Short mmCIF file of C-alpha atoms in Angstrom, two decimals:
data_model
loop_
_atom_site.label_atom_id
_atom_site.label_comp_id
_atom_site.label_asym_id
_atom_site.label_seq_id
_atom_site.Cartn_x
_atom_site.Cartn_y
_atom_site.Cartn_z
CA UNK A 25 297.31 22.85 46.39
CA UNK A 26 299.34 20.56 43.48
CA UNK A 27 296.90 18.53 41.86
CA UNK A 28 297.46 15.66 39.40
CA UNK A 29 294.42 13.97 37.48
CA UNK A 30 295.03 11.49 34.94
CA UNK A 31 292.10 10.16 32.15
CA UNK A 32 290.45 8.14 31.82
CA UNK A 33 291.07 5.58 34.61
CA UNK A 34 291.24 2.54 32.58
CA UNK A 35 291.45 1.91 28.65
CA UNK A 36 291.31 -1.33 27.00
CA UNK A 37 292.04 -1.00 23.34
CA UNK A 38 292.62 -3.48 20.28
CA UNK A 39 296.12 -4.48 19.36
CA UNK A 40 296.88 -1.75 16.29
CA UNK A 41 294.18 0.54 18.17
CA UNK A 42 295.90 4.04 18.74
CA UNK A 43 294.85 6.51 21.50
CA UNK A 44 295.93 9.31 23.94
CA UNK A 45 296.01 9.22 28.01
CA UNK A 46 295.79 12.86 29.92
CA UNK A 47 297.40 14.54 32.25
CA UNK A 48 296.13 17.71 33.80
CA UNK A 49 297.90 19.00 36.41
CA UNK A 50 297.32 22.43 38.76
CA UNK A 51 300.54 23.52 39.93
CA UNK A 52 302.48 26.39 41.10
CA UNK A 53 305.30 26.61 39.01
CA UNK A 54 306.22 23.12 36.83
CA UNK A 55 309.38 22.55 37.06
CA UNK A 56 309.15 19.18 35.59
CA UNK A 57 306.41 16.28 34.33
CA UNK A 58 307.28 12.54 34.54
CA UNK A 59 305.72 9.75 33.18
CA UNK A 60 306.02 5.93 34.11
CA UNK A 61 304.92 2.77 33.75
CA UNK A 62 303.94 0.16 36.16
CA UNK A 63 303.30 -3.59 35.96
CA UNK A 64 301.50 -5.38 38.66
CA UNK A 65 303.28 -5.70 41.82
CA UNK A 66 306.31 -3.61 40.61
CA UNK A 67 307.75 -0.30 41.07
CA UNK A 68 306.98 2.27 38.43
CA UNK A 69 309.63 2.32 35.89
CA UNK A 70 310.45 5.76 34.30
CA UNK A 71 309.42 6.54 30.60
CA UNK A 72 309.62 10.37 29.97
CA UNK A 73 310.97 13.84 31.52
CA UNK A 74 309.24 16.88 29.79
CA UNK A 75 310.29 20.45 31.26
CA UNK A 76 308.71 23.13 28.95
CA UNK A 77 305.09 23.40 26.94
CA UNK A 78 305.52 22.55 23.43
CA UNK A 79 308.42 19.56 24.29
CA UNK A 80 307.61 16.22 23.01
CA UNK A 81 309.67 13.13 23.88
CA UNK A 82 309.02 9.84 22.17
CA UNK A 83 310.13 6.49 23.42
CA UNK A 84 309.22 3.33 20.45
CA UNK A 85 305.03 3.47 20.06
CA UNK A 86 305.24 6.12 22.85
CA UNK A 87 305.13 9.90 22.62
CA UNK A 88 304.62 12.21 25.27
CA UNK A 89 303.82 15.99 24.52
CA UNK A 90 303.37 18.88 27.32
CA UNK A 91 301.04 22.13 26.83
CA UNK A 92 300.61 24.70 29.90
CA UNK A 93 297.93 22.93 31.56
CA UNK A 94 298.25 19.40 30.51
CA UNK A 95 300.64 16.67 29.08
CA UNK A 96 299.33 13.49 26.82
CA UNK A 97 300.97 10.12 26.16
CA UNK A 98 300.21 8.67 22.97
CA UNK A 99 300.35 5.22 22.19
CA UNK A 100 300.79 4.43 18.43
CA UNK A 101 299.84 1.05 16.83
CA UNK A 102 299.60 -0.72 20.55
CA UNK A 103 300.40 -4.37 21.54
CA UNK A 104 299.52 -6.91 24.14
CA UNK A 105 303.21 -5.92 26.37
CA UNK A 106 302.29 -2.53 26.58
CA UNK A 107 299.26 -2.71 28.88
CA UNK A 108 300.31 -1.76 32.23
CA UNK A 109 299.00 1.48 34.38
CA UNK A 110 300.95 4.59 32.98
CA UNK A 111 301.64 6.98 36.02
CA UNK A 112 301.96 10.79 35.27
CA UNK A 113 303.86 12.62 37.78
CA UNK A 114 304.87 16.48 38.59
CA UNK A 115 307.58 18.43 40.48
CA UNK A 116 306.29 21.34 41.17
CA UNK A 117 307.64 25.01 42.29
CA UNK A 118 305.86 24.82 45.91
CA UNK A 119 307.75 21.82 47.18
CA UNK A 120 310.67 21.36 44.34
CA UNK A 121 311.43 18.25 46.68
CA UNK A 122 308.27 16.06 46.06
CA UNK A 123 307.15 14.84 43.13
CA UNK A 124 303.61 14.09 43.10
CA UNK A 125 301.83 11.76 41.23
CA UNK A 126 298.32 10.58 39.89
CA UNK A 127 296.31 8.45 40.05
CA UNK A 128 297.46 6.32 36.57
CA UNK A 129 295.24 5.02 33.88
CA UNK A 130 295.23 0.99 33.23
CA UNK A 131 295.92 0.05 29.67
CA UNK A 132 295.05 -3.19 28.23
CA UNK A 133 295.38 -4.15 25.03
CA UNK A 134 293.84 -7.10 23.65
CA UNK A 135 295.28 -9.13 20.69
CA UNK B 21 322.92 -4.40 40.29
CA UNK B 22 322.98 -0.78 39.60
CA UNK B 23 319.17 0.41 40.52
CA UNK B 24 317.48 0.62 43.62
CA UNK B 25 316.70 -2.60 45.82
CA UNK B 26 314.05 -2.53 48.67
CA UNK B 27 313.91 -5.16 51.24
CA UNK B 28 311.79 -7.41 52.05
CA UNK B 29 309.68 -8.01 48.89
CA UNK B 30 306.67 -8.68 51.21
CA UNK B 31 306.06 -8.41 54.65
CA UNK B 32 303.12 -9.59 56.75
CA UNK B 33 302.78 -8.85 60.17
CA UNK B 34 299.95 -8.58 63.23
CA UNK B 35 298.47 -5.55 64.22
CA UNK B 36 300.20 -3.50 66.71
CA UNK B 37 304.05 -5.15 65.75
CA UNK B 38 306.77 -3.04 64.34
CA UNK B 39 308.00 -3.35 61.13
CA UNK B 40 311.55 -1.71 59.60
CA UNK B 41 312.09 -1.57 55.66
CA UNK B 42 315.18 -0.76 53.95
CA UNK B 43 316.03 0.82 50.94
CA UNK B 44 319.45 1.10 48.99
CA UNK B 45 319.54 3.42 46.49
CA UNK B 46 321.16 3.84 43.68
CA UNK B 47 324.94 4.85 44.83
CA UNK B 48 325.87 8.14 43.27
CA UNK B 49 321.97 9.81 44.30
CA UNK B 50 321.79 11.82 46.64
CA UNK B 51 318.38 12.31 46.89
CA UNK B 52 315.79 9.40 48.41
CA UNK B 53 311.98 9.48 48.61
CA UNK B 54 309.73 7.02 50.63
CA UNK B 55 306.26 6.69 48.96
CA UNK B 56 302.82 4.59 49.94
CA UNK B 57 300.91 3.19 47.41
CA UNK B 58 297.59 1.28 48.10
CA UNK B 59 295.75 -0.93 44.98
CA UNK B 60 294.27 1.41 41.99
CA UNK B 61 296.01 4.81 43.10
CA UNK B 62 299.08 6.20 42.40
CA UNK B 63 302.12 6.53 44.70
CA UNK B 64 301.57 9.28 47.69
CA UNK B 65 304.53 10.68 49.03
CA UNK B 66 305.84 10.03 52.80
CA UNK B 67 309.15 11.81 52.84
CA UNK B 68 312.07 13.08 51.06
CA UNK B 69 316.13 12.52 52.29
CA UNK B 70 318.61 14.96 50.65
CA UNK B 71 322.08 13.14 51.65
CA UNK B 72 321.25 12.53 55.54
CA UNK B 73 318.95 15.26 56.07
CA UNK B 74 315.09 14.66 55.93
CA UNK B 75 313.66 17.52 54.17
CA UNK B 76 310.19 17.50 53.83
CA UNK B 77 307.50 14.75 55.69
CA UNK B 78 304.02 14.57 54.35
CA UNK B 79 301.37 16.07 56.39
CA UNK B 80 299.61 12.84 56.30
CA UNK B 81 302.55 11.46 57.86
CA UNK B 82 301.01 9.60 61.27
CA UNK B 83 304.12 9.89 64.15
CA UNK B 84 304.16 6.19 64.05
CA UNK B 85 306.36 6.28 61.18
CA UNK B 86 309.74 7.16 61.15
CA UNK B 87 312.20 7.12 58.56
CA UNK B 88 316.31 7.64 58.28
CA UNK B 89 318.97 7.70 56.16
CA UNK B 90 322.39 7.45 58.51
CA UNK B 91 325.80 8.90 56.81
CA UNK B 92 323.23 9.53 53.26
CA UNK B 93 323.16 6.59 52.00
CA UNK B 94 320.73 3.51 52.47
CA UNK B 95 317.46 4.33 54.14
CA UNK B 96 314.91 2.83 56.83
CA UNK B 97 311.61 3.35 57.12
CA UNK B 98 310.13 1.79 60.64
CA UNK B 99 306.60 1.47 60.71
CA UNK B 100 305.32 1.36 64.80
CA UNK B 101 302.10 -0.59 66.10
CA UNK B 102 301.11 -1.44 62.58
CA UNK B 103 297.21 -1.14 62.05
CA UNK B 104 295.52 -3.05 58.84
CA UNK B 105 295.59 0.44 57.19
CA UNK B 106 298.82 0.27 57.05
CA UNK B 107 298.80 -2.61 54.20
CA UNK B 108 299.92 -1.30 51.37
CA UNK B 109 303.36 -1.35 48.81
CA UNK B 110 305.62 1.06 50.27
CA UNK B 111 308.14 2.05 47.49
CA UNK B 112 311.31 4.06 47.72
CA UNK B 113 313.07 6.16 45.07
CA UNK B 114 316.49 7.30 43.89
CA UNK B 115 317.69 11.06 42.06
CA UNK B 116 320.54 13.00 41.54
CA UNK B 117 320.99 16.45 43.39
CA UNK B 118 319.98 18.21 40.09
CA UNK B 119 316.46 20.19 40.25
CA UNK B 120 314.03 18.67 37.93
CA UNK B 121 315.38 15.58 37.70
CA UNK B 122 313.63 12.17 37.44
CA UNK B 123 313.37 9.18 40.18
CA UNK B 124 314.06 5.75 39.90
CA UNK B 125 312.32 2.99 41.95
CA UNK B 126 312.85 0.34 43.23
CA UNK B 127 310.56 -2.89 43.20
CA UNK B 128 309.01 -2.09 46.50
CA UNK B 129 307.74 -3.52 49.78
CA UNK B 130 304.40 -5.24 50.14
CA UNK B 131 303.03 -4.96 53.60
CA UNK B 132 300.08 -7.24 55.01
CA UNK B 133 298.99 -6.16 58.57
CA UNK B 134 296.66 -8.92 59.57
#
């Protein structure tokens, strides 16, 4: 079965502090990795499309890379607006309808 | 408004009442998803419209819920003899017919069944 699992489930970090948040998925044929971000009691908003293992995408202190197995979303010199829950998502080979998602990692960043 | 607007916002209602959402995607996609999503997890798919025609339902899918998309283009999703696990945001999402493609969402629907 299509399996999703983000880490870790919630990161708090200092404003400047840079760090990483994982995706590992289990698929049966990717045929694409999303990432988005939510804010409280809002939709997720899309961020990133990656299709192939060694793609990167980068979107102003975010960059999001994709190996084989897993995909990371780096967050580079962090501030206080970019704490939200960061959703990683797959469409997968099995069902290329669905796109199925984790279950996010919450990112605060304190000033 | 070009993206994709749910209504209501919220909704609270008493166990065992019907409830109807609607969603209105964005206008040239042809694809529409309906997905649940309950406080700290990430959005689980309910069902997937390609123009008018429902493709796929999830497996967790209870028959009290029933969803359609008349002539492909805005989208219901009626929710019968609501029980309090039913509360949750219920969130629906736009793509293109292009494989691999990304969704869009809208803001969601908050349900309360008290």
């Amino acid at each position: 079965e299509d399996q999703v699992t983000q880490s870790p489930e919630a990161l708090r970090l200092q404003e400047g502090e840079s760090s990483s948040l994982n995706c590992s998925y289990t698929v049966s044929g990717l045929r694409g990795l999303f990432w988005y971000r939510q804010d409280p009691g809002k939709g997720p908003e899309f961020l990133f499309t990656l299709y192939s293992a060694g793609e990167e995408k980068e979107k102003e202190r975010l960059k999001a890379t994709l190996t084989k197995k897993e995909s990371f979303l780096h967050i580079t010199a962090p501030k206080p607006e970019d704490s939200a829950t960061y959703l990683c998502a797959v469409q997968a080979g099995s069902s290329a309808s669905k796109i199925i998602f984790g279950s996010g990692t919450r990112l605060s960043i304190r000033p | 408004d070009t993206g994709v607007s749910q209504d209501p916002r919220h909704k609270i209602t008493k166990r065992g009442q019907n409830v109807t959402f609607r969603c209105d995607p964005i206008s040239e996609h042809n694809r529409l998803y309906w997905y649940r999503q309950t406080l700290g997890q990430g959005p689980e798919f309910l069902t997937y419209f390609q123009n008018e025609a429902q493709l796929e339902k999830s497996r967790l899918l209870s028959d009290r819920f029933s969803a359609e998309r008349p002539k492909g283009s805005f989208s219901t999703l009626e929710i019968q003899r609501t029980e309090q696990g039913d509360s949750a945001m219920y969130l629906c999402a736009s793509s293109q017919q292009v494989l691999n493609t990304e969704a869009f969402f809208g803001q969601g629907t908050r349900l309360t069944v008290v």
